[in-house]
Amino acid sequence: MDSRRFPLRFVAAAAALAAFPLLGLLGTACARSGASSAAGPDPSGRPAPADAPQDGKLRIIAFGAHPDDCELREGGVAAKWAALGHKVKFVSCTNGDIGHWGMAGGPLAARRAAEVHRCAQILGIETEVLDIHDGELMVTMENRRTICRLIRQWKADIVISHRPNDYHPDHRYVGVLVMDAAYMVTVPFFCPDTPHLAKNPVFLFSEDGFQRPNPFTGDIVVAIDDVIEKKFACVEALESQFLEGGCNGGPHLWPADEAGRQARRQKVREQFEKRFLSTANRFRARLEQLYGPERGRAVRYAEAFEICEYGRRPDEAELRRLFPFFPER
Amino acid sequence: MEPIRVVVFGAHPDDCEYMAGGTAALWSSRGHKVRFVSCTNGDVGHHTQSGGALARRRRSEAEKAARILGVQTLILDNHDGELLPTLENRRAVVRLIREWKADVVIGHRPNDYHPDHRYAGVLVQDAAYMVTVPFFCPDLPPLPRNPVFLYAEDPFLRPVPFRADLVVAIDAVVERKLDALDAMESQFLEGGCGTDPGSLPKDPAGWEARRRKVREEFRAHFAGRADRFRRELVKTYGAGRGRAVRYAEAFEICEYGRRPDEAELRRLFPFLPRPRRRGA
């Protein structure tokens, strides 16, 4: 192993299995100190880690495959974090330039970039679109480095991505690339041009419906009822995708007259309403655990996340610190 | 009897030693032939050192560990943190398995926390079966039989947890395994890439204390493996001996290699006890 620190294996083991007795010792003996780089270069030759921001704000970066994926999967929780002053960034790993039935290439990429910038304003976050062709994202070392640098530059506490099993190859490879950046973001001499992180972030997968090889687990389920209108506003802002129907749509979906458009907006809203409702219903038991039975039962809209085994494994207390939305126990 | 031939693929110089150092020593003590291959040179695996100098240091550590364990060792010159499942790498792994005429191949599972571990696991899986195909890498004779491919233990649960098909008591060689890990000073004594230098000892007495502490932590860790797989140990070694085993290594049989029956497993792992007849 080794671009790894020695105790990591044990720490990972501890998180995954209950049966690791020697953990306490290793954990204290070898845990990273998280020394600040503010004091300048370390005379020992160790590259300094990135400065940890001292503003008490969480830093979250989410990677989606296309300009609309992050908005749909974590737009609600992003708005909730942003409302509390935490820093959220969405990254689309492709420019979405074949995601329409009637337009393609540069003009579509530019249009979709404008759509996600509009969403970022609605949600109160930052957004970035990588200039990689839609449908052509691959697991390369160049892309691994890009993702690693973005996570480091954002000084992320939390990283969100797709799972590596999903219907679209770009979704899957985003999942793989982000998993492959987990841990490596802490290795000082991997991408030494960008200061490494002193702590491995918590890596999360956003919800999907796929069953093989294993289904998604709703480890964290967040009620988004109070920000749902912002999420619906994003759906509407992603006009090329949802109103016009994206690559499988057609001219019939988005008529020229205002009455027809209003009807289409209403229909799309109802479709997404069902989708966001279904997440709350799918993970109702977890919602009741996190919010208490009464509040948990009342939640209408939710977003769900699974904790990736390759990032830091937060305990219950840290989860509540990272997701400051759940009521006190 | 022909010696059994085993090749172990790890991602970094220290993975084979950690995963299978005990079982390797059990084989080599009986005259069987074991080779460790590190798929990367480990050149970002330290908090203050990197590049060629670190790769050379880690190679010499692996060579020292190999002498302690009685195995051969080879470090592939791929950068640490950059292993990918390319066709070039698949060919390299296939050729190494063929050249070693392996009966048993051991590697990582393709789910593990480090990308190099995962891709080393994928590369070894991708070599299974292909090592038997005559016109794949036709520059080397194919193996007449697909080897038995094993995964070494890890704690990861998704998409499926590790399953202990084989659990080996390493009590007889545990000190040698601990010596081998002790020889990998850049990693275990100095803490590899993740240690804060400020936490490291300042004087020789401090280093000596740290060395002892690391050794005892590893000892407890391998004892933990025996506890995790106690049920399997009892099944393999019988109730009395199985309960008394203190240190273990565990392996899962990969579906893509040859699927050995009980008799063949006992031949390939000659240090396991013969199965007791019913009622015996």
Coordinates of C-alpha atoms in Angstrom, one line a residue:
Chain A
M1 CA 0.0 0.0 0.0
D2 CA 1.6 2.7 0.2
S3 CA 1.2 5.8 -0.8
R4 CA -0.8 5.3 2.3
R5 CA 0.0 6.0 5.8
F6 CA 0.4 2.9 7.8
P7 CA -2.5 3.1 10.2
L8 CA -5.0 3.8 7.5
R9 CA -5.6 0.2 6.8
F10 CA -6.5 -0.2 10.5
V11 CA -8.7 2.8 10.6
A12 CA -10.6 1.7 7.5
A13 CA -10.9 -1.7 9.1
A14 CA -12.3 -0.2 12.2
A15 CA -14.9 1.7 10.4
A16 CA -15.9 -1.3 8.4
L17 CA -16.0 -4.0 11.0
A18 CA -16.6 -4.1 14.6
A19 CA -14.0 -6.7 15.3
F20 CA -10.7 -4.7 15.4
P21 CA -9.4 -4.5 18.9
L22 CA -6.2 -2.6 18.5
L23 CA -7.6 0.5 17.0
G24 CA -7.3 2.9 19.8
L25 CA -3.6 2.5 20.1
L26 CA -2.9 2.9 16.4
G27 CA -5.3 5.7 16.0
T28 CA -3.7 7.9 18.6
A29 CA -0.2 6.8 17.7
C30 CA -0.3 7.6 14.1
A31 CA -3.2 10.0 13.4
R32 CA -2.3 12.9 11.2
S33 CA -1.8 16.0 13.1
G34 CA -3.2 18.3 10.5
A35 CA -0.4 20.7 11.0
S36 CA -1.1 24.1 9.4
S37 CA 1.1 25.3 6.5
A38 CA 0.8 28.9 7.8
A39 CA 4.2 28.6 9.4
G40 CA 5.9 28.2 6.0
P41 CA 7.8 25.3 4.5
D42 CA 8.5 22.5 6.9
P43 CA 12.3 22.2 7.4
S44 CA 11.9 18.4 7.3
G45 CA 11.0 18.7 3.6
R46 CA 7.4 17.6 4.1
P47 CA 5.1 19.5 1.8
A48 CA 2.6 21.5 3.8
P49 CA -1.0 20.6 3.7
A50 CA -3.6 23.0 2.5
D51 CA -4.5 25.6 5.1
A52 CA -7.7 24.7 6.9
P53 CA -10.1 27.6 6.7
Q54 CA -10.9 28.9 10.2
D55 CA -14.3 30.4 9.4
G56 CA -16.2 27.5 10.9
K57 CA -17.9 26.9 7.6
L58 CA -18.3 23.5 5.9
R59 CA -16.9 23.1 2.4
I60 CA -18.8 20.7 0.1
I61 CA -17.9 19.8 -3.5
A62 CA -20.3 17.7 -5.7
F63 CA -19.4 16.1 -9.0
G64 CA -22.0 15.2 -11.5
A65 CA -21.6 13.9 -15.0
H66 CA -23.6 16.5 -16.9
P67 CA -24.8 20.1 -16.2
D68 CA -28.0 19.1 -14.4
D69 CA -26.9 16.0 -12.4
C70 CA -25.8 17.7 -9.2
E71 CA -28.8 20.1 -9.3
L72 CA -31.2 17.1 -9.3
R73 CA -29.4 14.9 -6.8
E74 CA -28.1 17.4 -4.2
G75 CA -29.7 20.8 -5.1
G76 CA -31.9 20.7 -2.0
V77 CA -29.2 20.0 0.5
A78 CA -26.9 22.4 -1.3
A79 CA -29.4 25.2 -0.8
K80 CA -29.8 24.2 2.9
W81 CA -26.0 24.3 3.5
A82 CA -25.7 27.6 1.5
A83 CA -28.5 29.2 3.6
L84 CA -26.4 28.5 6.7
G85 CA -23.3 30.2 5.1
H86 CA -21.5 26.9 4.2
K87 CA -19.6 26.8 0.9
V88 CA -20.9 24.5 -1.8
K89 CA -19.5 23.9 -5.3
F90 CA -21.0 21.8 -8.1
V91 CA -18.8 20.5 -10.9
S92 CA -20.1 19.0 -14.1
C93 CA -17.5 16.6 -15.4
T94 CA -18.6 17.0 -19.0
N95 CA -20.0 20.0 -20.9
G96 CA -23.2 18.2 -21.9
D97 CA -22.6 19.0 -25.6
I98 CA -24.7 16.1 -27.0
G99 CA -27.6 16.4 -24.5
H100 CA -30.3 17.7 -26.8
W101 CA -32.5 16.4 -29.6
G102 CA -32.0 19.3 -31.9
M103 CA -28.8 21.1 -31.0
A104 CA -25.3 20.0 -30.1
G105 CA -21.6 21.1 -29.8
G106 CA -20.3 24.4 -28.6
P107 CA -23.6 26.3 -28.6
L108 CA -25.3 23.6 -26.5
A109 CA -22.4 23.5 -24.1
A110 CA -22.6 27.2 -23.7
R111 CA -26.3 27.1 -23.2
R112 CA -26.0 24.4 -20.5
A113 CA -23.2 26.2 -18.7
A114 CA -25.6 29.3 -18.6
E115 CA -28.3 27.0 -17.2
V116 CA -26.2 25.7 -14.3
H117 CA -24.9 29.2 -13.5
R118 CA -28.5 30.3 -13.2
C119 CA -29.1 27.3 -10.8
A120 CA -26.0 28.3 -8.8
Q121 CA -27.5 31.7 -8.3
I122 CA -30.8 30.2 -7.2
L123 CA -29.1 27.8 -4.8
G124 CA -26.5 30.2 -3.5
I125 CA -23.5 28.1 -4.6
E126 CA -20.6 28.1 -7.0
T127 CA -20.6 26.0 -10.2
E128 CA -18.0 24.8 -12.8
V129 CA -18.3 22.9 -16.0
L130 CA -15.3 20.9 -17.2
D131 CA -14.7 21.0 -20.9
I132 CA -14.9 17.3 -21.6
H133 CA -17.3 16.0 -24.3
D134 CA -20.6 14.5 -23.1
G135 CA -20.6 10.8 -23.5
E136 CA -16.7 10.6 -23.6
L137 CA -15.6 10.8 -20.0
M138 CA -13.0 8.1 -19.3
V139 CA -11.0 7.0 -16.3
T140 CA -7.7 8.5 -17.2
M141 CA -4.8 9.7 -15.0
E142 CA -5.4 13.2 -16.3
N143 CA -9.0 13.2 -15.2
R144 CA -8.0 11.7 -11.8
R145 CA -5.5 14.6 -11.3
T146 CA -8.2 17.1 -12.3
I147 CA -10.7 15.8 -9.7
C148 CA -8.0 15.5 -7.1
R149 CA -6.9 19.1 -7.6
L150 CA -10.5 20.4 -7.5
I151 CA -11.2 18.6 -4.2
R152 CA -8.0 20.0 -2.7
Q153 CA -8.5 23.5 -4.0
W154 CA -12.0 23.5 -2.5
K155 CA -10.5 22.2 0.8
A156 CA -13.5 19.9 0.9
D157 CA -14.9 18.4 4.0
I158 CA -17.5 16.5 2.0
V159 CA -17.3 15.2 -1.6
I160 CA -20.5 13.9 -3.4
S161 CA -20.6 11.9 -6.6
H162 CA -22.6 9.3 -8.5
R163 CA -22.1 5.6 -7.6
P164 CA -20.0 3.6 -10.1
N165 CA -23.1 1.7 -11.1
D166 CA -25.6 3.8 -12.9
Y167 CA -27.2 3.8 -16.4
H168 CA -25.0 6.3 -18.1
P169 CA -21.3 5.6 -18.7
D170 CA -20.4 9.2 -17.8
H171 CA -22.2 8.8 -14.4
R172 CA -20.3 5.6 -13.7
Y173 CA -16.9 7.0 -14.6
V174 CA -17.5 10.1 -12.5
G175 CA -18.1 7.6 -9.7
V176 CA -14.9 5.8 -10.4
L177 CA -12.8 9.0 -10.8
V178 CA -14.1 10.4 -7.5
M179 CA -13.5 7.1 -5.7
D180 CA -10.0 7.1 -7.1
A181 CA -9.4 10.6 -5.8
A182 CA -10.5 9.5 -2.3
Y183 CA -7.4 9.0 -0.1
M184 CA -5.1 10.2 -2.9
V185 CA -6.1 13.8 -2.0
T186 CA -4.2 13.2 1.3
V187 CA -1.0 12.0 -0.3
P188 CA 1.5 14.9 -0.4
F189 CA 3.5 13.8 -3.4
F190 CA 0.6 12.9 -5.6
C191 CA -0.1 16.1 -7.6
P192 CA 2.4 18.0 -5.4
D193 CA 1.6 21.2 -7.2
T194 CA -1.6 21.5 -5.1
P195 CA -1.4 21.3 -1.4
H196 CA -2.8 18.0 -0.1
L197 CA -5.6 17.7 2.4
A198 CA -4.6 16.9 6.0
K199 CA -7.8 14.9 6.4
N200 CA -9.5 12.6 3.9
P201 CA -13.0 14.2 3.3
V202 CA -16.2 12.3 3.8
F203 CA -17.1 10.9 0.4
L204 CA -20.8 10.4 -0.4
F205 CA -22.8 8.8 -3.2
S206 CA -26.0 10.4 -4.3
E207 CA -29.1 8.3 -4.7
D208 CA -29.8 6.0 -7.6
G209 CA -32.2 3.1 -8.2
F210 CA -29.8 0.5 -9.4
Q211 CA -29.6 -2.9 -7.8
R212 CA -26.5 -4.6 -9.1
P213 CA -24.0 -5.4 -7.8
N214 CA -25.6 -3.9 -4.7
P215 CA -28.4 -1.4 -4.1
F216 CA -27.9 2.2 -2.9
T217 CA -28.0 2.6 0.9
G218 CA -29.7 5.7 2.3
D219 CA -27.2 6.3 5.1
I220 CA -28.0 10.1 5.3
V221 CA -31.5 11.3 4.3
V222 CA -32.2 15.1 4.4
A223 CA -35.6 16.7 4.3
I224 CA -35.7 19.4 1.7
D225 CA -39.3 20.6 2.1
D226 CA -38.1 24.1 3.1
V227 CA -36.1 24.6 0.0
I228 CA -38.1 22.6 -2.5
E229 CA -39.2 25.7 -4.5
K230 CA -35.5 26.5 -5.1
K231 CA -35.1 23.0 -6.4
F232 CA -38.2 23.3 -8.7
A233 CA -36.8 26.6 -9.9
C234 CA -33.6 24.8 -10.9
V235 CA -35.5 22.2 -12.8
E236 CA -37.2 25.0 -14.7
A237 CA -33.8 26.8 -15.3
L238 CA -32.5 23.6 -16.9
E239 CA -34.7 24.3 -19.8
S240 CA -32.8 22.4 -22.5
Q241 CA -33.1 19.3 -20.4
F242 CA -36.4 19.2 -18.7
L243 CA -38.7 21.5 -20.6
E244 CA -37.3 20.6 -24.0
G245 CA -36.6 17.0 -23.0
G246 CA -32.8 16.8 -23.6
C247 CA -31.5 14.3 -26.0
N248 CA -34.6 12.2 -26.1
G249 CA -37.0 15.1 -26.3
G250 CA -38.5 16.8 -29.4
P251 CA -40.1 19.9 -30.7
H252 CA -43.5 18.9 -29.6
L253 CA -42.6 19.1 -25.9
W254 CA -42.0 22.9 -25.8
P255 CA -44.6 24.7 -27.8
A256 CA -44.2 28.3 -28.9
D257 CA -47.3 29.6 -27.1
E258 CA -47.3 30.7 -23.5
A259 CA -50.3 28.6 -22.5
G260 CA -48.7 25.5 -23.9
R261 CA -45.4 26.3 -22.1
Q262 CA -47.3 26.9 -18.9
A263 CA -48.9 23.5 -19.3
R264 CA -45.5 21.9 -19.9
R265 CA -43.9 23.6 -16.9
Q266 CA -46.7 22.2 -14.7
K267 CA -46.3 18.7 -16.1
V268 CA -42.6 18.7 -15.5
R269 CA -43.1 20.0 -12.0
E270 CA -45.5 17.2 -11.3
Q271 CA -43.0 14.6 -12.6
F272 CA -40.3 15.9 -10.4
E273 CA -42.6 16.3 -7.5
K274 CA -43.2 12.5 -7.7
R275 CA -39.5 11.8 -7.9
F276 CA -38.6 13.9 -4.8
L277 CA -41.5 12.4 -2.9
S278 CA -40.4 8.9 -3.8
T279 CA -37.0 9.5 -2.2
A280 CA -38.7 10.4 1.1
N281 CA -41.0 7.4 0.9
R282 CA -38.1 5.0 0.0
F283 CA -36.1 6.1 3.1
R284 CA -39.0 6.9 5.4
A285 CA -37.5 4.6 8.2
R286 CA -34.2 6.5 8.1
L287 CA -36.0 9.8 8.1
E288 CA -37.9 8.8 11.3
Q289 CA -34.6 7.8 12.9
L290 CA -32.9 11.1 12.0
Y291 CA -35.7 13.5 12.6
G292 CA -37.8 11.5 15.2
P293 CA -40.9 9.6 14.3
E294 CA -43.3 12.5 14.1
R295 CA -41.2 14.9 12.0
G296 CA -39.8 12.0 10.0
R297 CA -43.3 10.9 9.0
A298 CA -44.2 14.4 7.9
V299 CA -41.3 14.9 5.5
R300 CA -42.5 15.2 1.9
Y301 CA -39.3 15.8 -0.1
A302 CA -35.9 14.4 0.6
E303 CA -32.4 13.7 -0.8
A304 CA -30.4 10.6 0.2
F305 CA -26.7 9.8 0.4
E306 CA -24.6 6.8 1.0
I307 CA -21.3 7.0 2.8
C308 CA -18.4 5.7 0.6
E309 CA -16.1 3.3 2.3
Y310 CA -13.0 4.9 0.9
G311 CA -13.4 8.3 2.4
R312 CA -13.3 9.3 6.1
R313 CA -15.9 7.4 8.0
P314 CA -17.8 9.9 10.2
D315 CA -19.3 8.8 13.5
E316 CA -22.8 9.9 14.4
A317 CA -21.6 13.1 16.1
E318 CA -19.6 14.2 13.1
L319 CA -22.5 13.4 10.7
R320 CA -24.6 15.8 12.7
R321 CA -21.9 18.4 12.5
L322 CA -21.6 17.9 8.7
F323 CA -25.4 17.9 8.2
P324 CA -26.5 20.5 10.7
F325 CA -30.2 20.0 9.8
F326 CA -31.2 17.2 12.1
P327 CA -32.9 17.9 15.4
E328 CA -31.0 17.4 18.6
R329 CA -31.4 13.9 20.0
Chain B
M1 CA 7.3 -33.8 -5.4
E2 CA 7.5 -30.7 -7.5
P3 CA 7.5 -27.5 -5.5
I4 CA 4.3 -25.5 -5.4
R5 CA 4.7 -22.1 -7.2
V6 CA 3.0 -19.0 -5.9
V7 CA 3.0 -15.4 -7.1
V8 CA 1.6 -12.6 -5.0
F9 CA 0.7 -9.2 -6.6
G10 CA 0.5 -6.2 -4.3
A11 CA 0.0 -2.6 -5.3
H12 CA 3.0 -1.2 -3.3
P13 CA 6.2 -2.5 -1.8
D14 CA 4.8 -3.8 1.5
D15 CA 1.4 -5.0 0.4
C16 CA 2.4 -8.6 -0.4
E17 CA 4.3 -8.8 2.9
Y18 CA 1.4 -7.5 4.9
M19 CA -1.3 -9.6 3.0
A20 CA 0.5 -12.9 2.7
G21 CA 3.9 -12.8 4.4
G22 CA 3.1 -15.5 6.9
T23 CA 1.6 -17.9 4.4
A24 CA 4.5 -17.2 2.1
A25 CA 7.0 -18.1 4.9
L26 CA 5.1 -21.4 5.5
W27 CA 5.4 -22.3 1.8
S28 CA 9.1 -21.3 1.5
S29 CA 10.1 -23.2 4.7
R30 CA 8.8 -26.4 2.9
G31 CA 10.8 -25.6 -0.2
H32 CA 8.0 -24.2 -2.3
K33 CA 8.6 -21.2 -4.5
V34 CA 7.0 -17.8 -3.7
R35 CA 7.5 -14.6 -5.6
F36 CA 6.2 -11.2 -4.5
V37 CA 5.4 -8.6 -7.2
S38 CA 4.7 -4.9 -6.3
C39 CA 2.8 -3.4 -9.2
T40 CA 4.1 0.1 -8.4
N41 CA 7.4 1.4 -7.2
G42 CA 5.9 3.2 -4.2
D43 CA 7.5 6.5 -5.1
V44 CA 5.0 8.8 -3.4
G45 CA 4.7 6.7 -0.2
H46 CA 6.4 9.0 2.3
H47 CA 5.7 12.3 3.9
T48 CA 9.2 13.9 3.1
Q49 CA 10.7 11.6 0.5
S50 CA 9.5 10.8 -3.0
G51 CA 10.6 9.9 -6.5
G52 CA 13.4 7.7 -7.6
A53 CA 15.2 7.9 -4.3
L54 CA 12.2 6.6 -2.4
A55 CA 11.5 3.9 -5.0
R56 CA 15.1 2.6 -4.5
R57 CA 14.8 2.8 -0.7
R58 CA 11.5 0.8 -0.8
R59 CA 13.0 -1.7 -3.2
S60 CA 15.8 -2.4 -0.8
E61 CA 13.2 -2.7 2.0
A62 CA 11.3 -5.3 0.0
E63 CA 14.5 -7.2 -0.8
K64 CA 15.3 -7.4 2.9
A65 CA 11.8 -8.6 3.7
A66 CA 12.1 -11.2 1.0
R67 CA 15.3 -12.6 2.5
I68 CA 13.5 -12.8 5.9
L69 CA 10.5 -14.6 4.4
G70 CA 12.5 -16.8 1.9
V71 CA 10.8 -15.5 -1.2
Q72 CA 11.8 -13.7 -4.4
T73 CA 10.7 -10.1 -4.9
L74 CA 10.1 -7.9 -7.9
I75 CA 9.1 -4.2 -8.1
L76 CA 7.5 -3.0 -11.3
D77 CA 8.5 0.5 -12.3
N78 CA 5.1 2.1 -12.3
H79 CA 4.5 5.3 -10.4
D80 CA 2.7 5.0 -7.1
G81 CA -0.8 6.3 -7.3
E82 CA -0.9 5.9 -11.1
L83 CA -1.6 2.3 -11.7
L84 CA -4.3 1.8 -14.4
P85 CA -5.8 -1.4 -15.9
T86 CA -4.1 -0.9 -19.3
L87 CA -3.4 -3.6 -21.8
E88 CA 0.3 -3.1 -21.3
N89 CA -0.1 -3.8 -17.6
R90 CA -2.4 -6.8 -18.2
R91 CA 0.3 -8.2 -20.5
A92 CA 3.0 -7.6 -17.9
V93 CA 0.9 -9.5 -15.2
V94 CA 0.1 -12.3 -17.6
R95 CA 3.8 -12.7 -18.5
L96 CA 4.9 -12.7 -14.8
I97 CA 2.3 -15.4 -14.0
R98 CA 3.4 -17.6 -16.9
E99 CA 7.1 -17.1 -16.3
W100 CA 6.6 -18.2 -12.7
K101 CA 4.5 -21.2 -13.9
A102 CA 2.2 -20.3 -11.0
D103 CA -0.1 -22.8 -9.3
V104 CA -1.5 -20.1 -7.1
V105 CA -1.8 -16.4 -7.7
I106 CA -2.8 -14.0 -4.8
G107 CA -3.9 -10.4 -5.2
H108 CA -6.1 -7.6 -3.8
R109 CA -9.8 -7.6 -4.3
P110 CA -11.0 -4.9 -6.7
N111 CA -12.7 -3.1 -3.9
D112 CA -10.3 -1.5 -1.4
Y113 CA -9.6 2.0 -0.3
H114 CA -6.6 2.8 -2.5
P115 CA -7.0 3.0 -6.3
D116 CA -3.8 1.2 -6.9
H117 CA -5.1 -1.7 -4.8
R118 CA -8.3 -1.8 -6.8
Y119 CA -6.5 -1.7 -10.1
A120 CA -3.9 -4.3 -9.1
G121 CA -6.9 -6.5 -8.2
V122 CA -8.5 -5.8 -11.6
L123 CA -5.3 -6.5 -13.5
V124 CA -4.8 -9.9 -11.7
Q125 CA -8.4 -10.8 -12.3
D126 CA -8.0 -9.8 -16.0
A127 CA -5.0 -12.1 -16.2
A128 CA -6.9 -15.1 -14.9
Y129 CA -7.9 -17.4 -17.8
M130 CA -5.9 -15.2 -20.3
V131 CA -2.7 -16.9 -19.0
T132 CA -4.1 -20.1 -20.6
V133 CA -4.8 -18.6 -24.0
P134 CA -2.0 -19.6 -26.4
F135 CA -2.3 -16.6 -28.7
F136 CA -2.6 -14.0 -26.0
C137 CA 1.0 -12.8 -25.5
P138 CA 2.2 -15.6 -27.8
D139 CA 5.8 -14.7 -27.0
L140 CA 5.5 -16.9 -23.9
P141 CA 4.1 -20.4 -23.6
P142 CA 0.6 -20.5 -22.0
L143 CA 0.0 -22.2 -18.8
P144 CA -1.5 -25.7 -19.2
R145 CA -3.9 -25.0 -16.4
N146 CA -5.5 -21.8 -15.0
P147 CA -3.9 -21.2 -11.6
V148 CA -6.0 -20.9 -8.4
F149 CA -6.5 -17.2 -7.9
L150 CA -7.0 -15.9 -4.4
Y151 CA -7.9 -12.6 -2.9
A152 CA -6.2 -11.5 0.3
E153 CA -8.3 -10.3 3.1
D154 CA -9.7 -6.7 3.4
P155 CA -12.4 -5.1 5.6
F156 CA -14.5 -3.6 2.8
L157 CA -18.2 -4.4 2.6
R158 CA -19.4 -3.0 -0.8
P159 CA -20.4 -4.4 -3.1
V160 CA -19.8 -7.6 -1.2
P161 CA -17.7 -8.3 1.9
F162 CA -14.6 -10.5 1.8
R163 CA -15.3 -14.2 2.3
A164 CA -12.7 -16.3 4.1
D165 CA -12.5 -19.5 2.1
L166 CA -9.1 -20.3 3.5
V167 CA -7.7 -19.3 6.8
V168 CA -4.1 -20.1 7.5
A169 CA -2.6 -20.2 11.0
I170 CA 0.7 -18.3 10.9
D171 CA 1.7 -18.8 14.5
A172 CA 4.8 -20.7 13.5
V173 CA 6.2 -17.9 11.4
V174 CA 4.6 -14.8 12.9
E175 CA 7.9 -13.4 14.2
R176 CA 9.3 -13.6 10.6
K177 CA 6.3 -11.7 9.3
L178 CA 6.8 -9.1 12.0
D179 CA 10.5 -8.9 11.1
A180 CA 9.7 -8.4 7.5
L181 CA 7.3 -5.6 8.3
D182 CA 9.9 -4.1 10.6
A183 CA 12.3 -4.0 7.7
M184 CA 9.9 -1.7 5.8
E185 CA 11.0 1.3 7.9
S186 CA 9.9 4.0 5.5
Q187 CA 6.3 2.8 5.8
F188 CA 5.7 1.4 9.3
L189 CA 8.4 2.9 11.4
E190 CA 8.3 6.4 9.7
G191 CA 4.6 6.2 8.9
G192 CA 4.6 6.4 5.1
C193 CA 2.9 9.3 3.4
G194 CA 0.5 10.3 6.1
T195 CA 2.6 10.9 9.2
D196 CA 3.2 14.3 10.7
P197 CA 7.0 14.5 11.2
G198 CA 6.3 16.4 14.5
S199 CA 4.8 13.2 15.9
L200 CA 7.9 11.1 15.2
P201 CA 10.6 10.4 17.9
K202 CA 13.5 12.8 18.4
D203 CA 16.1 10.4 19.7
P204 CA 17.3 6.8 19.3
A205 CA 15.5 5.6 22.4
G206 CA 12.3 7.1 21.1
W207 CA 12.7 5.3 17.8
E208 CA 13.4 2.0 19.6
A209 CA 10.2 2.5 21.6
R210 CA 8.2 3.3 18.4
R211 CA 9.6 0.2 16.7
R212 CA 8.5 -2.0 19.6
K213 CA 5.1 -0.3 19.6
V214 CA 4.5 -0.8 15.9
R215 CA 5.5 -4.5 16.2
E216 CA 3.0 -5.0 19.0
E217 CA 0.3 -3.2 17.1
F218 CA 0.9 -5.5 14.1
R219 CA 1.0 -8.6 16.4
A220 CA -2.4 -7.5 17.8
H221 CA -3.7 -6.9 14.3
F222 CA -2.8 -10.4 13.1
A223 CA -4.3 -11.8 16.3
G224 CA -7.4 -9.9 15.3
R225 CA -7.5 -11.7 12.0
A226 CA -7.6 -15.1 13.9
D227 CA -10.4 -13.8 16.0
R228 CA -12.4 -12.5 13.0
F229 CA -12.1 -15.9 11.4
R230 CA -12.3 -18.2 14.5
R231 CA -15.2 -20.2 13.2
E232 CA -13.3 -20.9 9.9
L233 CA -10.2 -21.8 11.9
V234 CA -12.1 -24.3 14.0
K235 CA -13.6 -25.8 10.9
T236 CA -10.2 -26.2 9.3
Y237 CA -8.0 -27.1 12.2
G238 CA -10.5 -28.8 14.5
A239 CA -12.0 -27.4 17.7
G240 CA -8.9 -27.7 20.0
R241 CA -6.2 -26.5 17.6
G242 CA -8.6 -24.0 15.9
R243 CA -9.4 -22.3 19.1
A244 CA -5.7 -22.1 20.1
V245 CA -4.5 -20.4 16.9
R246 CA -3.2 -17.0 17.7
Y247 CA -2.4 -15.4 14.3
A248 CA -3.9 -15.9 10.9
E249 CA -4.1 -14.8 7.3
A250 CA -7.2 -15.3 5.2
F251 CA -7.9 -15.7 1.5
E252 CA -11.0 -15.8 -0.7
I253 CA -11.1 -18.0 -3.8
C254 CA -11.6 -15.9 -7.0
E255 CA -14.3 -17.3 -9.3
Y256 CA -12.2 -16.6 -12.4
G257 CA -9.3 -19.0 -11.6
R258 CA -9.3 -22.8 -11.3
R259 CA -11.8 -23.9 -8.6
P260 CA -9.9 -26.3 -6.4
D261 CA -11.6 -29.2 -4.6
E262 CA -10.8 -30.0 -1.0
A263 CA -8.0 -32.4 -1.9
E264 CA -6.3 -30.0 -4.2
L265 CA -6.5 -27.2 -1.7
R266 CA -4.7 -29.5 0.8
R267 CA -2.0 -30.2 -1.8
L268 CA -1.6 -26.4 -2.6
F269 CA -1.6 -25.5 1.1
P270 CA 0.4 -28.4 2.6
F271 CA 0.5 -26.8 6.0
L272 CA -3.2 -27.2 6.5
P273 CA -4.2 -30.3 8.4
R274 CA -5.7 -33.2 6.5
P275 CA -9.5 -33.2 6.7
R276 CA -10.6 -35.5 9.5
R277 CA -12.9 -38.3 8.5
R278 CA -16.4 -38.2 9.8
G279 CA -16.5 -39.7 13.3
A280 CA -12.7 -39.7 13.6

